[in-house]
Amino acid sequence: MGNELFIHQSEYIHKVCEKYQCFNYPVTSLPIAVGIVLSKTQCPSTEVVISEMSKFPYRNLLGCLSFISGRTRPDICYAVNILSQFQSNPGLVHWNILLKLLGYVAQTKTYKLKLSETNNLNINCYSDADFAANRDDRISIGGLILFIDNSPIIWKTFKQKCVSLSTMESEYVSLCESAKELVWTIRIFKEFENLNVIKTINNYVQLRIASSPQSWYISTTEKTKRLYTG
């Protein structure tokens, strides 16, 4: 259609759905339910239950959904990341939520990424964090997505490598990770004259700290991060 390119994996998703249809996955409208809480306390703790859970192809299905997420479906990236934290010893709760994610992907298998021709390169980068999202170690979950105009080209969800003590701090760590991706992208497109870069932040305190050289947040680690975010 004109100078537009659409990328999708509908055929692959159809094959995955056929492969796992024997598990009667439910069709849902969300990748993961709002407010859902998963933890290691829901993992099996006895040999009998572990043996029962081994009958379910948790890792195989998760691998299929991870493949889809990393190539054409940023909307399921968060759910895949959360569920991957339990792949070594999944419980029935985790399996059922994984099946619901498959149901969502089946329902939305026609979703596509649109890449359009553009004269001006507008790079928009967004980051966010779910403070203390992991109920087992209280480590926050970060996420980022980078667009060129309206086309997403980089996205990921990740478990942060430190324990943040506030929402602002977890947002700041995610901002740093997004800035790394942004710097790398800018270096690729640096020869283009019409390059416009926008970083989007949704936390006012985080914005003040990232932009102020006189910030009270003066630890060596945070100063280093500011080299990326400032």
Coordinates of C-alpha atoms in Angstrom, one line a residue:
M1 CA 0.0 0.0 0.0
G2 CA 1.9 3.1 -1.3
N3 CA 5.3 3.4 0.4
E4 CA 4.3 1.3 3.4
L5 CA 5.6 -2.0 4.6
F6 CA 3.7 -4.3 7.0
I7 CA 5.4 -6.9 9.1
H8 CA 3.5 -9.7 10.8
Q9 CA 3.7 -13.3 11.9
S10 CA 0.1 -14.4 11.5
E11 CA 1.0 -17.7 9.7
Y12 CA 3.5 -18.6 12.4
I13 CA 1.0 -17.7 15.2
H14 CA -1.6 -19.9 13.4
K15 CA 0.8 -22.9 13.5
V16 CA 1.6 -22.3 17.2
C17 CA -2.1 -22.1 18.0
E18 CA -2.8 -25.4 16.2
K19 CA 0.1 -27.1 18.0
Y20 CA -1.3 -26.1 21.4
Q21 CA -5.0 -26.2 20.8
C22 CA -5.3 -29.5 22.7
F23 CA -4.8 -27.4 25.9
N24 CA -8.0 -25.5 25.2
Y25 CA -6.5 -22.0 25.7
P26 CA -9.0 -19.3 26.5
V27 CA -9.4 -16.2 24.2
T28 CA -8.7 -13.0 26.1
S29 CA -8.6 -9.3 25.2
L30 CA -5.4 -8.5 27.3
P31 CA -1.9 -10.0 27.2
I32 CA -2.0 -10.3 31.0
A33 CA -4.7 -9.3 33.5
V34 CA -4.4 -5.9 35.3
G35 CA -3.1 -6.3 38.8
I36 CA -2.0 -10.0 38.4
V37 CA 0.6 -11.0 41.0
L38 CA 3.0 -13.9 40.3
S39 CA 5.7 -15.2 42.7
K40 CA 7.8 -18.2 43.5
T41 CA 5.3 -19.2 46.2
Q42 CA 3.0 -20.4 43.4
C43 CA 5.7 -22.7 42.1
P44 CA 5.4 -26.5 43.0
S45 CA 7.4 -27.5 46.1
T46 CA 6.9 -31.3 46.1
E47 CA 8.2 -33.9 43.7
V48 CA 4.7 -35.1 42.9
V49 CA 3.5 -31.7 41.8
I50 CA 6.7 -31.0 40.0
S51 CA 6.3 -34.3 38.1
E52 CA 2.7 -33.3 37.2
M53 CA 3.8 -29.9 35.9
S54 CA 6.5 -31.4 33.7
K55 CA 3.7 -32.8 31.5
F56 CA 2.9 -29.2 30.4
P57 CA 5.2 -27.8 27.6
Y58 CA 5.7 -24.5 29.5
R59 CA 9.2 -23.7 28.1
N60 CA 8.3 -24.7 24.5
L61 CA 5.2 -22.5 24.4
L62 CA 7.0 -19.6 26.2
G63 CA 9.8 -19.9 23.6
C64 CA 7.3 -19.6 20.8
L65 CA 5.7 -16.5 22.3
S66 CA 9.1 -15.0 23.0
F67 CA 10.0 -15.4 19.4
I68 CA 6.8 -13.6 18.4
S69 CA 7.3 -10.8 21.0
G70 CA 10.9 -10.1 19.9
R71 CA 10.0 -9.6 16.2
T72 CA 6.6 -8.2 15.7
R73 CA 4.6 -7.9 18.9
P74 CA 5.8 -5.4 21.5
D75 CA 2.4 -5.6 23.1
I76 CA 3.2 -9.0 24.7
C77 CA 6.7 -8.2 25.7
Y78 CA 5.9 -7.4 29.3
A79 CA 3.8 -10.6 29.8
V80 CA 6.5 -12.8 28.2
N81 CA 9.2 -11.3 30.5
I82 CA 7.1 -11.9 33.6
L83 CA 6.3 -15.5 32.7
S84 CA 9.9 -16.3 31.7
Q85 CA 11.0 -15.8 35.3
F86 CA 9.2 -19.0 36.3
Q87 CA 10.2 -21.3 33.4
S88 CA 12.6 -23.4 35.6
N89 CA 9.8 -24.5 37.9
P90 CA 6.4 -23.2 36.7
G91 CA 3.2 -23.7 38.7
L92 CA -0.3 -24.3 37.5
V93 CA -1.1 -20.6 38.0
H94 CA 1.8 -19.6 35.7
W95 CA 0.7 -22.2 33.1
N96 CA -2.8 -21.0 33.0
I97 CA -1.7 -17.4 32.5
L98 CA 0.6 -18.5 29.7
L99 CA -2.3 -20.2 28.0
K100 CA -4.3 -16.9 28.4
L101 CA -1.4 -15.1 26.7
L102 CA -1.6 -17.6 23.8
G103 CA -5.3 -16.9 23.6
Y104 CA -4.7 -13.2 23.3
V105 CA -2.1 -13.8 20.6
A106 CA -4.5 -16.0 18.7
Q107 CA -7.2 -13.3 19.0
T108 CA -4.9 -10.7 17.6
K109 CA -2.8 -12.7 15.2
T110 CA -3.6 -10.2 12.4
Y111 CA -1.8 -7.4 14.2
K112 CA 1.0 -5.9 12.1
L113 CA 3.9 -3.5 12.4
K114 CA 3.7 -0.7 9.8
L115 CA 6.9 0.9 8.5
S116 CA 6.3 4.0 6.4
E117 CA 8.4 6.2 4.2
T118 CA 9.5 9.5 5.8
N119 CA 11.5 12.5 4.8
N120 CA 12.2 13.6 8.4
L121 CA 13.6 11.2 11.0
N122 CA 11.7 11.8 14.2
I123 CA 13.0 9.4 16.9
N124 CA 10.8 9.1 19.9
C125 CA 11.9 7.0 22.9
Y126 CA 9.6 6.1 25.8
S127 CA 10.6 4.3 29.1
D128 CA 8.7 3.2 32.1
A129 CA 9.1 1.1 35.2
D130 CA 6.9 -1.1 37.5
F131 CA 8.3 -0.3 40.9
A132 CA 9.1 -3.4 43.1
A133 CA 7.1 -5.5 40.7
N134 CA 8.9 -8.8 41.6
R135 CA 7.2 -10.0 44.8
D136 CA 10.1 -12.3 45.6
D137 CA 13.0 -9.9 45.6
R138 CA 11.3 -6.5 45.1
I139 CA 13.3 -5.7 42.0
S140 CA 11.5 -3.4 39.6
I141 CA 10.6 -4.3 36.0
G142 CA 11.6 -1.8 33.3
G143 CA 10.5 -1.3 29.8
L144 CA 11.3 0.9 26.8
I145 CA 10.2 1.3 23.2
L146 CA 11.8 3.4 20.5
F147 CA 9.9 4.7 17.4
I148 CA 11.2 6.2 14.2
D149 CA 8.1 8.4 13.3
N150 CA 5.2 6.0 14.0
S151 CA 7.2 2.8 13.5
P152 CA 8.5 0.9 16.5
I153 CA 12.0 -0.5 15.9
I154 CA 13.3 -1.3 19.4
W155 CA 11.4 -2.6 22.4
K156 CA 12.1 -4.6 25.5
T157 CA 11.1 -5.4 29.0
F158 CA 13.7 -6.3 31.5
K159 CA 14.2 -7.0 35.2
Q160 CA 16.4 -4.3 36.6
K161 CA 19.8 -5.2 38.0
C162 CA 19.4 -3.3 41.3
V163 CA 16.8 -2.8 44.0
S164 CA 15.3 0.6 43.6
L165 CA 14.2 2.4 46.8
S166 CA 11.5 4.6 45.1
T167 CA 9.4 4.8 42.1
M168 CA 11.6 7.7 40.8
E169 CA 14.7 5.6 41.1
S170 CA 13.2 2.7 39.2
E171 CA 12.0 5.1 36.5
Y172 CA 15.5 6.6 36.4
V173 CA 17.1 3.2 35.8
S174 CA 14.7 2.5 32.9
L175 CA 15.5 6.0 31.5
C176 CA 19.1 5.1 31.5
E177 CA 18.5 1.9 29.6
S178 CA 16.4 3.7 27.0
A179 CA 19.1 6.3 26.6
K180 CA 21.6 3.6 25.8
E181 CA 19.4 2.4 23.0
L182 CA 18.8 6.0 21.9
V183 CA 22.5 6.7 21.7
W184 CA 23.1 3.6 19.6
T185 CA 20.3 4.5 17.2
I186 CA 21.4 8.1 16.8
R187 CA 24.9 6.9 15.9
I188 CA 23.4 4.8 13.1
F189 CA 21.4 7.7 11.7
K190 CA 23.8 10.5 12.5
E191 CA 24.4 11.3 8.8
F192 CA 20.8 12.3 8.3
E193 CA 20.3 16.1 8.5
N194 CA 16.7 16.1 9.5
L195 CA 17.1 14.1 12.7
N196 CA 14.8 15.0 15.6
V197 CA 15.1 13.2 19.0
I198 CA 12.5 13.2 21.7
K199 CA 12.8 11.4 25.1
T200 CA 9.5 11.0 26.9
I201 CA 9.5 10.9 30.7
N202 CA 6.3 10.5 32.9
N203 CA 7.9 11.2 36.3
Y204 CA 8.5 14.9 37.2
V205 CA 11.1 14.2 39.9
Q206 CA 13.0 11.9 37.6
L207 CA 13.0 14.7 34.9
R208 CA 14.4 17.2 37.4
I209 CA 17.2 14.8 38.5
A210 CA 18.1 13.7 35.0
S211 CA 18.3 17.3 33.7
S212 CA 19.9 19.1 36.7
P213 CA 23.7 19.0 37.1
Q214 CA 23.2 20.3 40.7
S215 CA 21.0 17.3 41.6
W216 CA 21.1 16.0 45.1
Y217 CA 21.3 12.5 43.7
I218 CA 25.1 12.5 43.7
S219 CA 26.2 8.9 44.0
T220 CA 28.9 7.8 41.5
T221 CA 26.5 5.3 39.9
E222 CA 23.8 7.9 39.3
K223 CA 26.3 10.4 38.0
T224 CA 27.5 7.8 35.5
K225 CA 23.9 7.2 34.4
R226 CA 23.3 10.9 34.0
L227 CA 26.0 10.9 31.3
Y228 CA 23.5 8.9 29.3
T229 CA 20.2 10.5 30.3
G230 CA 21.3 14.1 30.5

